[in-house]
Amino acid sequence: MATIETRRISKRFDGHAAVDAIDLAVREGEFLVLVGPSGCGKTTLLRMVAGLEAPSSGDVLIGGRVVTQVPPRARNIAMVFQSYALYPHLSVGRNIGFPLRAAGMRRAEAQTRIERAAQMFGIGHLLARKPRQLSGGERQRVALARAVVREPLAFLLDEPLSNLDAKLRTLARDELQQFQRRLGTTTIYVTHDQVEAMGLGERIAVLEAGTVHQIGTPAQVYDDPRDAFVATFIGSPPMNLIRTDAAFVGVRPEHLLPRTAFAADERTEAYPLVVHRVENLGADRYVYGTLQPPHPQVHVIARLPSLLPFATADGERHEFAVRARDLRRFALADGRRLEAAA
Ligand code: ATP
């Protein structure tokens, strides 16, 4: 395992900066997730770390060594793509062993390593099959086994779970995290899915338009977003942003609750609401409504635990409130956070 750094790394395509002077420092053994909307530059950044894309400027360091000019093969890092890119005509065993054969490893040693990697991912019984005879989840494990077989310094994973259905994806996420912890291999993981980012990352880097808005633990980016972009990108349903004269006020749906849900002596601010619709999701209910004066009449979403008593008819007014300390404020002009982070 090794540290991975980028120093003011940029990539321009036809004059447009897909990645714009990004500084990243991934610690040894860390699981860092790059998350952001489509086109924000995640894949381009990962490909530059892998050596598959040459930066327009800036450097990549692996284990403290500048590798910007080093070809991908010599960087000793393994990349797993969304498509897995398995060879259809080769058996699972030969797919996993491919990087070893390519490196000229002796057959007996390669076989030991292949079996060990397959065992690790619970696919030891599938070595003779062809990729088309596998489920999506099994193919994903073959791709991961092929990535670990070389014992690389780092893993670069580009949306490796996006071909799996929702249920399998949750399981695969858990599995992936366990393998990564067991191996202790430095990992950069790309996704556009903020739920996946929150669930997997030790730290998350939130990207937009080729720049990093914030790097922090899931709790930091969720509770202390540095700007309105991070505040609304992370979290589902997104944070409500309410425009006032001086600033945007941000309220997470789970913080907007009927006043009766708070203790009488709790410091809250009133957010009266006319309720239009309630969506029951089992453990939670989403309450859709319009804020009332003194607030601007904008649509907001409140998220209430189902255990909390709440009944309404369409168009009814309710006294909702938010704890003063749960309010976030952002500058009108550029969305930057106004109060100091905790
Ligand atoms: P997604 O989640 O959709 O995969 P991403 O965040 O990974 O998106 P990139 O694939 O890194 O985004 O692309 C960043 C920007 O660079 C996009 O505007 C894209 O159109 C552009 N881009 C990427 N590769 C090339 C290329 N080879 N030539 C020209 N433009 C490119």
mmCIF file of C-alpha atoms and ligand atoms in Angstrom:
data_model
loop_
_atom_site.group_PDB
_atom_site.id
_atom_site.type_symbol
_atom_site.label_atom_id
_atom_site.label_comp_id
_atom_site.label_asym_id
_atom_site.label_seq_id
_atom_site.Cartn_x
_atom_site.Cartn_y
_atom_site.Cartn_z
ATOM 1 C CA MET A 1 0.000 0.000 0.000
ATOM 2 C CA ALA A 2 1.020 3.559 -0.587
ATOM 3 C CA THR A 3 -0.066 7.158 -0.384
ATOM 4 C CA ILE A 4 -1.483 8.782 -3.523
ATOM 5 C CA GLU A 5 -1.211 12.481 -4.208
ATOM 6 C CA THR A 6 -2.139 14.832 -6.990
ATOM 7 C CA ARG A 7 -0.554 18.274 -7.118
ATOM 8 C CA ARG A 8 -2.485 20.978 -8.964
ATOM 9 C CA ILE A 9 -3.420 18.406 -11.551
ATOM 10 C CA SER A 10 -5.384 19.627 -14.576
ATOM 11 C CA LYS A 11 -6.762 18.145 -17.760
ATOM 12 C CA ARG A 12 -8.020 20.306 -20.576
ATOM 13 C CA PHE A 13 -10.007 18.964 -23.522
ATOM 14 C CA ASP A 14 -10.328 21.507 -26.364
ATOM 15 C CA GLY A 15 -9.585 24.360 -23.975
ATOM 16 C CA HIS A 16 -12.207 23.197 -21.458
ATOM 17 C CA ALA A 17 -10.860 22.136 -18.037
ATOM 18 C CA ALA A 18 -12.341 18.715 -17.175
ATOM 19 C CA VAL A 19 -10.078 18.691 -14.096
ATOM 20 C CA ASP A 20 -8.921 22.046 -12.779
ATOM 21 C CA ALA A 21 -5.859 22.191 -10.500
ATOM 22 C CA ILE A 22 -6.913 19.490 -8.019
ATOM 23 C CA ASP A 23 -4.837 18.750 -4.925
ATOM 24 C CA LEU A 24 -5.599 15.389 -3.407
ATOM 25 C CA ALA A 25 -3.780 13.497 -0.650
ATOM 26 C CA VAL A 26 -4.922 9.930 -0.025
ATOM 27 C CA ARG A 27 -3.402 8.334 3.060
ATOM 28 C CA GLU A 28 -1.845 4.890 3.161
ATOM 29 C CA GLY A 29 -4.601 2.279 3.406
ATOM 30 C CA GLU A 30 -7.356 4.860 3.138
ATOM 31 C CA PHE A 31 -10.659 4.408 1.267
ATOM 32 C CA LEU A 32 -11.357 7.729 -0.475
ATOM 33 C CA VAL A 33 -14.494 8.251 -2.545
ATOM 34 C CA LEU A 34 -14.712 10.785 -5.379
ATOM 35 C CA VAL A 35 -18.330 11.821 -5.797
ATOM 36 C CA GLY A 36 -20.035 14.410 -7.973
ATOM 37 C CA PRO A 37 -22.557 14.859 -10.760
ATOM 38 C CA SER A 38 -22.053 13.459 -14.245
ATOM 39 C CA GLY A 39 -19.259 15.207 -16.123
ATOM 40 C CA CYS A 40 -17.573 16.727 -13.051
ATOM 41 C CA GLY A 41 -14.236 15.088 -13.896
ATOM 42 C CA LYS A 42 -14.134 12.044 -11.569
ATOM 43 C CA THR A 43 -13.184 9.513 -14.218
ATOM 44 C CA THR A 44 -10.636 11.822 -15.814
ATOM 45 C CA LEU A 45 -8.976 12.371 -12.423
ATOM 46 C CA LEU A 46 -8.860 8.621 -11.755
ATOM 47 C CA ARG A 47 -7.469 7.893 -15.225
ATOM 48 C CA MET A 48 -4.668 10.407 -14.632
ATOM 49 C CA VAL A 49 -3.771 8.649 -11.370
ATOM 50 C CA ALA A 50 -3.746 5.340 -13.263
ATOM 51 C CA GLY A 51 -1.613 6.808 -16.034
ATOM 52 C CA LEU A 52 -4.236 6.184 -18.713
ATOM 53 C CA GLU A 53 -4.599 9.917 -19.320
ATOM 54 C CA ALA A 54 -1.709 12.379 -19.408
ATOM 55 C CA PRO A 55 -2.303 15.534 -17.322
ATOM 56 C CA SER A 56 -2.186 18.918 -19.094
ATOM 57 C CA SER A 57 -0.312 20.145 -16.017
ATOM 58 C CA GLY A 58 0.426 19.068 -12.460
ATOM 59 C CA ASP A 59 1.784 15.835 -11.007
ATOM 60 C CA VAL A 60 0.759 12.454 -9.632
ATOM 61 C CA LEU A 61 2.725 10.926 -6.750
ATOM 62 C CA ILE A 62 2.455 7.329 -5.574
ATOM 63 C CA GLY A 63 4.246 6.430 -2.373
ATOM 64 C CA GLY A 64 5.825 9.892 -2.411
ATOM 65 C CA ARG A 65 7.401 9.330 -5.836
ATOM 66 C CA VAL A 66 6.455 11.457 -8.858
ATOM 67 C CA VAL A 67 5.020 9.052 -11.447
ATOM 68 C CA THR A 68 3.535 11.545 -13.905
ATOM 69 C CA GLN A 69 5.755 10.220 -16.703
ATOM 70 C CA VAL A 70 5.627 6.562 -15.592
ATOM 71 C CA PRO A 71 3.489 4.297 -17.845
ATOM 72 C CA PRO A 72 0.390 2.659 -16.266
ATOM 73 C CA ARG A 73 1.904 -0.843 -16.050
ATOM 74 C CA ALA A 74 4.881 0.348 -14.058
ATOM 75 C CA ARG A 75 2.741 2.213 -11.482
ATOM 76 C CA ASN A 76 1.681 -1.064 -9.835
ATOM 77 C CA ILE A 77 -1.903 -0.017 -9.250
ATOM 78 C CA ALA A 78 -5.012 -1.927 -10.283
ATOM 79 C CA MET A 79 -8.045 -0.320 -11.867
ATOM 80 C CA VAL A 80 -11.525 -1.860 -11.972
ATOM 81 C CA PHE A 81 -14.001 -0.353 -14.428
ATOM 82 C CA GLN A 82 -17.771 -0.280 -14.424
ATOM 83 C CA SER A 83 -17.799 -2.774 -17.300
ATOM 84 C CA TYR A 84 -15.319 -5.114 -15.511
ATOM 85 C CA ALA A 85 -13.719 -5.678 -18.952
ATOM 86 C CA LEU A 86 -13.435 -9.451 -18.525
ATOM 87 C CA TYR A 87 -12.166 -11.477 -21.499
ATOM 88 C CA PRO A 88 -15.232 -13.443 -22.681
ATOM 89 C CA HIS A 89 -13.254 -16.300 -24.268
ATOM 90 C CA LEU A 90 -11.094 -16.944 -21.183
ATOM 91 C CA SER A 91 -12.139 -18.932 -18.106
ATOM 92 C CA VAL A 92 -12.522 -17.178 -14.773
ATOM 93 C CA GLY A 93 -9.181 -18.614 -13.658
ATOM 94 C CA ARG A 94 -7.384 -17.291 -16.731
ATOM 95 C CA ASN A 95 -9.116 -13.929 -16.409
ATOM 96 C CA ILE A 96 -7.882 -13.602 -12.836
ATOM 97 C CA GLY A 97 -4.398 -14.783 -13.784
ATOM 98 C CA PHE A 98 -4.119 -12.549 -16.835
ATOM 99 C CA PRO A 99 -2.021 -9.798 -15.197
ATOM 100 C CA LEU A 100 0.382 -12.438 -13.838
ATOM 101 C CA ARG A 101 0.887 -14.134 -17.205
ATOM 102 C CA ALA A 102 1.339 -10.724 -18.801
ATOM 103 C CA ALA A 103 4.080 -10.051 -16.244
ATOM 104 C CA GLY A 104 5.715 -13.408 -17.054
ATOM 105 C CA MET A 105 5.119 -15.113 -13.700
ATOM 106 C CA ARG A 106 5.811 -18.870 -13.518
ATOM 107 C CA ARG A 107 2.711 -21.048 -13.921
ATOM 108 C CA ALA A 108 2.856 -22.752 -10.504
ATOM 109 C CA GLU A 109 3.245 -19.516 -8.586
ATOM 110 C CA ALA A 110 0.537 -17.847 -10.673
ATOM 111 C CA GLN A 111 -1.825 -20.743 -9.921
ATOM 112 C CA THR A 112 -1.292 -20.360 -6.165
ATOM 113 C CA ARG A 113 -2.014 -16.644 -6.353
ATOM 114 C CA ILE A 114 -5.103 -17.159 -8.538
ATOM 115 C CA GLU A 115 -6.529 -19.669 -6.078
ATOM 116 C CA ARG A 116 -5.820 -17.414 -3.117
ATOM 117 C CA ALA A 117 -7.507 -14.408 -4.776
ATOM 118 C CA ALA A 118 -10.498 -16.513 -5.873
ATOM 119 C CA GLN A 119 -10.866 -17.898 -2.363
ATOM 120 C CA MET A 120 -10.793 -14.409 -0.924
ATOM 121 C CA PHE A 121 -13.788 -13.423 -3.045
ATOM 122 C CA GLY A 122 -15.664 -16.724 -2.633
ATOM 123 C CA ILE A 123 -15.397 -17.713 -6.299
ATOM 124 C CA GLY A 124 -12.987 -20.647 -5.949
ATOM 125 C CA HIS A 125 -15.630 -23.006 -7.382
ATOM 126 C CA LEU A 126 -16.124 -20.887 -10.521
ATOM 127 C CA LEU A 127 -12.578 -20.938 -11.922
ATOM 128 C CA ALA A 128 -13.453 -23.142 -14.930
ATOM 129 C CA ARG A 129 -16.488 -21.115 -16.033
ATOM 130 C CA LYS A 130 -16.624 -18.437 -18.705
ATOM 131 C CA PRO A 131 -17.764 -14.912 -17.789
ATOM 132 C CA ARG A 132 -21.108 -15.345 -19.601
ATOM 133 C CA GLN A 133 -21.945 -18.207 -17.215
ATOM 134 C CA LEU A 134 -21.743 -15.862 -14.202
ATOM 135 C CA SER A 135 -24.193 -13.495 -12.502
ATOM 136 C CA GLY A 136 -23.458 -9.766 -12.376
ATOM 137 C CA GLY A 137 -22.267 -10.037 -8.783
ATOM 138 C CA GLU A 138 -19.951 -12.949 -9.601
ATOM 139 C CA ARG A 139 -18.452 -11.076 -12.549
ATOM 140 C CA GLN A 140 -17.762 -8.176 -10.277
ATOM 141 C CA ARG A 141 -15.911 -10.455 -7.870
ATOM 142 C CA VAL A 142 -13.834 -11.862 -10.735
ATOM 143 C CA ALA A 143 -12.854 -8.315 -11.703
ATOM 144 C CA LEU A 144 -11.877 -7.563 -8.105
ATOM 145 C CA ALA A 145 -9.942 -10.841 -7.794
ATOM 146 C CA ARG A 146 -8.056 -9.929 -10.968
ATOM 147 C CA ALA A 147 -7.277 -6.552 -9.399
ATOM 148 C CA VAL A 148 -5.871 -8.005 -6.159
ATOM 149 C CA VAL A 149 -3.920 -10.884 -7.721
ATOM 150 C CA ARG A 150 -0.971 -8.638 -8.519
ATOM 151 C CA GLU A 151 -0.906 -7.331 -4.944
ATOM 152 C CA PRO A 152 -0.938 -3.753 -6.192
ATOM 153 C CA LEU A 153 -0.027 -0.672 -4.185
ATOM 154 C CA ALA A 154 -3.513 0.784 -4.703
ATOM 155 C CA PHE A 155 -6.947 0.123 -6.170
ATOM 156 C CA LEU A 156 -8.716 2.567 -8.450
ATOM 157 C CA LEU A 157 -12.378 1.660 -8.795
ATOM 158 C CA ASP A 158 -14.654 3.430 -11.283
ATOM 159 C CA GLU A 159 -18.329 2.788 -10.446
ATOM 160 C CA PRO A 160 -17.670 -0.957 -10.088
ATOM 161 C CA LEU A 161 -21.100 -1.655 -8.593
ATOM 162 C CA SER A 162 -23.297 0.254 -11.023
ATOM 163 C CA ASN A 163 -24.249 -2.841 -13.064
ATOM 164 C CA LEU A 164 -25.728 -4.572 -10.019
ATOM 165 C CA ASP A 165 -29.346 -4.275 -8.928
ATOM 166 C CA ALA A 166 -30.098 -2.267 -5.797
ATOM 167 C CA LYS A 167 -30.183 -5.215 -3.387
ATOM 168 C CA LEU A 168 -26.988 -6.832 -4.669
ATOM 169 C CA ARG A 169 -25.285 -3.455 -4.659
ATOM 170 C CA THR A 170 -25.866 -2.991 -0.935
ATOM 171 C CA LEU A 171 -24.375 -6.433 -0.258
ATOM 172 C CA ALA A 172 -21.474 -5.865 -2.660
ATOM 173 C CA ARG A 173 -20.723 -2.524 -0.993
ATOM 174 C CA ASP A 174 -20.433 -4.201 2.376
ATOM 175 C CA GLU A 175 -18.244 -6.964 0.907
ATOM 176 C CA LEU A 176 -16.002 -4.519 -0.874
ATOM 177 C CA GLN A 177 -15.465 -2.522 2.278
ATOM 178 C CA GLN A 178 -14.550 -5.657 4.233
ATOM 179 C CA PHE A 179 -12.023 -6.776 1.597
ATOM 180 C CA GLN A 180 -10.477 -3.352 1.490
ATOM 181 C CA ARG A 181 -10.114 -3.279 5.285
ATOM 182 C CA ARG A 182 -8.662 -6.778 5.376
ATOM 183 C CA LEU A 183 -6.139 -6.020 2.629
ATOM 184 C CA GLY A 184 -5.455 -2.494 3.834
ATOM 185 C CA THR A 185 -4.863 -1.378 0.264
ATOM 186 C CA THR A 186 -5.162 2.342 -0.511
ATOM 187 C CA THR A 187 -8.311 2.782 -2.588
ATOM 188 C CA ILE A 188 -9.878 5.549 -4.665
ATOM 189 C CA TYR A 189 -13.479 4.855 -5.582
ATOM 190 C CA VAL A 190 -15.516 6.883 -8.084
ATOM 191 C CA THR A 191 -19.294 7.172 -7.940
ATOM 192 C CA HIS A 192 -22.016 9.674 -8.803
ATOM 193 C CA ASP A 193 -24.193 8.167 -6.064
ATOM 194 C CA GLN A 194 -23.961 10.158 -2.854
ATOM 195 C CA VAL A 195 -25.556 7.376 -0.792
ATOM 196 C CA GLU A 196 -22.834 4.996 -1.949
ATOM 197 C CA ALA A 197 -20.205 7.632 -1.201
ATOM 198 C CA MET A 198 -21.512 8.161 2.338
ATOM 199 C CA GLY A 199 -21.685 4.417 2.985
ATOM 200 C CA LEU A 200 -18.262 3.487 1.649
ATOM 201 C CA GLY A 201 -15.858 6.349 2.122
ATOM 202 C CA GLU A 202 -13.569 6.919 5.059
ATOM 203 C CA ARG A 203 -13.365 10.335 3.461
ATOM 204 C CA ILE A 204 -15.318 11.785 0.560
ATOM 205 C CA ALA A 205 -14.149 14.342 -1.996
ATOM 206 C CA VAL A 206 -17.106 16.215 -3.493
ATOM 207 C CA LEU A 207 -16.362 17.401 -7.036
ATOM 208 C CA GLU A 208 -18.132 19.754 -9.384
ATOM 209 C CA ALA A 209 -16.987 21.183 -12.713
ATOM 210 C CA GLY A 210 -13.428 19.907 -12.336
ATOM 211 C CA THR A 211 -12.811 21.240 -8.836
ATOM 212 C CA VAL A 212 -13.045 19.817 -5.305
ATOM 213 C CA HIS A 213 -15.621 21.589 -3.141
ATOM 214 C CA GLN A 214 -14.830 19.707 0.057
ATOM 215 C CA ILE A 215 -12.910 16.699 1.360
ATOM 216 C CA GLY A 216 -13.935 15.208 4.670
ATOM 217 C CA THR A 217 -15.459 12.296 6.530
ATOM 218 C CA PRO A 218 -19.078 11.474 5.661
ATOM 219 C CA ALA A 219 -20.158 13.169 8.915
ATOM 220 C CA GLN A 220 -18.166 16.323 8.120
ATOM 221 C CA VAL A 221 -19.554 16.825 4.620
ATOM 222 C CA TYR A 222 -23.070 16.071 5.846
ATOM 223 C CA ASP A 223 -23.115 18.151 9.032
ATOM 224 C CA ASP A 224 -20.656 20.847 8.064
ATOM 225 C CA PRO A 225 -20.964 21.389 4.322
ATOM 226 C CA ARG A 226 -18.541 24.032 3.162
ATOM 227 C CA ASP A 227 -20.971 25.478 0.624
ATOM 228 C CA ALA A 228 -24.497 25.229 -0.754
ATOM 229 C CA PHE A 229 -23.398 22.836 -3.514
ATOM 230 C CA VAL A 230 -22.111 20.236 -1.039
ATOM 231 C CA ALA A 231 -25.106 20.851 1.240
ATOM 232 C CA THR A 232 -27.615 20.036 -1.497
ATOM 233 C CA PHE A 233 -25.615 17.328 -3.298
ATOM 234 C CA ILE A 234 -25.077 15.186 -0.194
ATOM 235 C CA GLY A 235 -28.258 13.939 1.480
ATOM 236 C CA SER A 236 -31.558 12.597 0.207
ATOM 237 C CA PRO A 237 -34.012 14.216 0.047
ATOM 238 C CA PRO A 238 -31.706 17.209 -0.340
ATOM 239 C CA MET A 239 -31.312 19.997 2.163
ATOM 240 C CA ASN A 240 -34.041 22.652 1.818
ATOM 241 C CA LEU A 241 -32.521 25.983 0.765
ATOM 242 C CA ILE A 242 -34.633 28.965 1.735
ATOM 243 C CA ARG A 243 -33.706 32.314 0.256
ATOM 244 C CA THR A 244 -33.802 35.244 2.660
ATOM 245 C CA ASP A 245 -32.624 38.864 2.299
ATOM 246 C CA ALA A 246 -29.112 38.181 3.513
ATOM 247 C CA ALA A 247 -28.452 34.580 2.760
ATOM 248 C CA PHE A 248 -29.736 31.101 2.006
ATOM 249 C CA VAL A 249 -30.872 29.235 5.069
ATOM 250 C CA GLY A 250 -30.348 25.484 4.800
ATOM 251 C CA VAL A 251 -32.576 23.022 6.644
ATOM 252 C CA ARG A 252 -32.149 19.252 6.427
ATOM 253 C CA PRO A 253 -35.523 17.494 6.002
ATOM 254 C CA GLU A 254 -35.020 15.481 9.207
ATOM 255 C CA HIS A 255 -34.523 18.700 11.205
ATOM 256 C CA LEU A 256 -37.862 20.205 10.136
ATOM 257 C CA LEU A 257 -40.388 18.711 12.582
ATOM 258 C CA PRO A 258 -43.705 19.572 14.209
ATOM 259 C CA ARG A 259 -43.041 21.998 17.094
ATOM 260 C CA THR A 260 -44.545 19.444 19.487
ATOM 261 C CA ALA A 261 -41.677 17.051 18.698
ATOM 262 C CA PHE A 262 -39.256 19.359 20.563
ATOM 263 C CA ALA A 263 -38.957 19.905 24.313
ATOM 264 C CA ALA A 264 -40.675 23.101 25.486
ATOM 265 C CA ASP A 265 -37.385 24.719 26.553
ATOM 266 C CA GLU A 266 -35.509 23.828 23.355
ATOM 267 C CA ARG A 267 -34.232 26.813 21.325
ATOM 268 C CA THR A 268 -36.103 26.515 18.043
ATOM 269 C CA GLU A 269 -37.159 28.759 15.202
ATOM 270 C CA ALA A 270 -40.718 28.586 13.903
ATOM 271 C CA TYR A 271 -41.274 27.312 10.363
ATOM 272 C CA PRO A 272 -45.047 27.208 9.825
ATOM 273 C CA LEU A 273 -46.041 24.944 6.965
ATOM 274 C CA VAL A 274 -49.080 24.289 4.788
ATOM 275 C CA VAL A 275 -48.957 20.572 4.044
ATOM 276 C CA HIS A 276 -49.867 19.250 0.576
ATOM 277 C CA ARG A 277 -48.912 15.645 0.650
ATOM 278 C CA VAL A 278 -47.501 12.966 2.915
ATOM 279 C CA GLU A 279 -45.519 10.056 1.519
ATOM 280 C CA ASN A 280 -45.222 7.015 3.748
ATOM 281 C CA LEU A 281 -41.926 5.146 3.257
ATOM 282 C CA GLY A 282 -42.220 2.715 6.146
ATOM 283 C CA ALA A 283 -39.667 3.897 8.677
ATOM 284 C CA ASP A 284 -40.099 7.558 7.631
ATOM 285 C CA ARG A 285 -42.700 9.869 6.152
ATOM 286 C CA TYR A 286 -41.891 12.681 3.749
ATOM 287 C CA VAL A 287 -44.115 15.699 4.334
ATOM 288 C CA TYR A 288 -44.319 18.076 1.348
ATOM 289 C CA GLY A 289 -45.439 21.594 2.125
ATOM 290 C CA THR A 290 -45.138 25.345 1.551
ATOM 291 C CA LEU A 291 -43.487 27.575 4.136
ATOM 292 C CA GLN A 292 -45.599 30.411 5.530
ATOM 293 C CA PRO A 293 -44.698 34.024 6.512
ATOM 294 C CA PRO A 294 -42.414 35.373 7.843
ATOM 295 C CA HIS A 295 -40.603 32.953 5.530
ATOM 296 C CA PRO A 296 -40.814 33.095 1.744
ATOM 297 C CA GLN A 297 -43.521 30.754 0.441
ATOM 298 C CA VAL A 298 -41.279 28.065 -0.984
ATOM 299 C CA HIS A 299 -41.755 24.307 -1.199
ATOM 300 C CA VAL A 300 -39.938 22.247 1.383
ATOM 301 C CA ILE A 301 -39.689 18.621 2.446
ATOM 302 C CA ALA A 302 -39.761 17.432 6.044
ATOM 303 C CA ARG A 303 -38.751 13.921 7.010
ATOM 304 C CA LEU A 304 -40.583 12.551 10.023
ATOM 305 C CA PRO A 305 -39.892 9.238 11.753
ATOM 306 C CA SER A 306 -43.059 7.136 11.404
ATOM 307 C CA LEU A 307 -43.114 6.720 15.190
ATOM 308 C CA LEU A 308 -43.707 10.461 15.572
ATOM 309 C CA PRO A 309 -47.445 11.183 15.854
ATOM 310 C CA PHE A 310 -48.547 13.421 12.978
ATOM 311 C CA ALA A 311 -51.874 13.642 11.194
ATOM 312 C CA THR A 312 -52.936 16.130 8.555
ATOM 313 C CA ALA A 313 -55.495 16.842 5.871
ATOM 314 C CA ASP A 314 -54.507 18.362 2.521
ATOM 315 C CA GLY A 315 -53.877 22.080 2.739
ATOM 316 C CA GLU A 316 -53.783 22.155 6.540
ATOM 317 C CA ARG A 317 -51.428 24.512 8.355
ATOM 318 C CA HIS A 318 -49.030 23.093 10.955
ATOM 319 C CA GLU A 319 -46.557 24.660 13.320
ATOM 320 C CA PHE A 320 -43.194 23.189 12.343
ATOM 321 C CA ALA A 321 -39.844 24.220 13.796
ATOM 322 C CA VAL A 322 -36.080 23.711 13.527
ATOM 323 C CA ARG A 323 -33.489 23.709 16.328
ATOM 324 C CA ALA A 324 -31.492 26.924 16.033
ATOM 325 C CA ARG A 325 -28.226 24.965 15.989
ATOM 326 C CA ASP A 326 -29.399 22.843 13.050
ATOM 327 C CA LEU A 327 -29.788 25.816 10.695
ATOM 328 C CA ARG A 328 -27.023 26.399 8.119
ATOM 329 C CA ARG A 329 -26.432 29.695 6.353
ATOM 330 C CA PHE A 330 -24.869 30.289 2.947
ATOM 331 C CA ALA A 331 -23.916 33.476 1.099
ATOM 332 C CA LEU A 332 -26.403 34.570 -1.555
ATOM 333 C CA ALA A 333 -23.676 35.525 -3.997
ATOM 334 C CA ASP A 334 -21.521 32.393 -4.132
ATOM 335 C CA GLY A 335 -23.086 29.833 -1.804
ATOM 336 C CA ARG A 336 -20.159 29.713 0.624
ATOM 337 C CA ARG A 337 -20.958 28.746 4.202
ATOM 338 C CA LEU A 338 -21.384 31.744 6.491
ATOM 339 C CA GLU A 339 -21.097 30.477 10.050
ATOM 340 C CA ALA A 340 -17.856 28.784 11.057
ATOM 341 C CA ALA A 341 -17.775 25.011 10.814
ATOM 342 C CA ALA A 342 -18.048 23.235 14.164
HETATM 343 P P1 ATP B 1 -19.629 10.476 -15.324
HETATM 344 O O1 ATP B 1 -20.114 10.323 -13.912
HETATM 345 O O2 ATP B 1 -20.731 10.838 -16.271
HETATM 346 O O3 ATP B 1 -18.790 9.336 -15.806
HETATM 347 P P2 ATP B 1 -17.278 12.081 -14.735
HETATM 348 O O4 ATP B 1 -17.413 12.938 -13.545
HETATM 349 O O5 ATP B 1 -16.525 10.819 -14.601
HETATM 350 O O6 ATP B 1 -18.709 11.798 -15.359
HETATM 351 P P3 ATP B 1 -15.430 12.706 -16.844
HETATM 352 O O7 ATP B 1 -15.714 11.462 -17.628
HETATM 353 O O8 ATP B 1 -14.161 12.773 -16.109
HETATM 354 O O9 ATP B 1 -16.639 13.003 -15.854
HETATM 355 O O10 ATP B 1 -15.532 13.941 -17.839
HETATM 356 C C1 ATP B 1 -15.298 15.271 -17.416
HETATM 357 C C2 ATP B 1 -15.504 16.214 -18.597
HETATM 358 O O11 ATP B 1 -14.495 16.025 -19.573
HETATM 359 C C3 ATP B 1 -16.833 16.031 -19.321
HETATM 360 O O12 ATP B 1 -17.299 17.308 -19.688
HETATM 361 C C4 ATP B 1 -16.466 15.213 -20.524
HETATM 362 O O13 ATP B 1 -17.344 15.466 -21.593
HETATM 363 C C5 ATP B 1 -15.054 15.694 -20.828
HETATM 364 N N1 ATP B 1 -14.224 14.638 -21.445
HETATM 365 C C6 ATP B 1 -13.862 13.466 -20.884
HETATM 366 N N2 ATP B 1 -13.064 12.758 -21.693
HETATM 367 C C7 ATP B 1 -12.922 13.500 -22.829
HETATM 368 C C8 ATP B 1 -12.205 13.320 -24.069
HETATM 369 N N3 ATP B 1 -11.463 12.235 -24.288
HETATM 370 N N4 ATP B 1 -12.294 14.306 -24.983
HETATM 371 C C9 ATP B 1 -13.029 15.416 -24.770
HETATM 372 N N5 ATP B 1 -13.710 15.651 -23.626
HETATM 373 C C10 ATP B 1 -13.668 14.712 -22.678
#
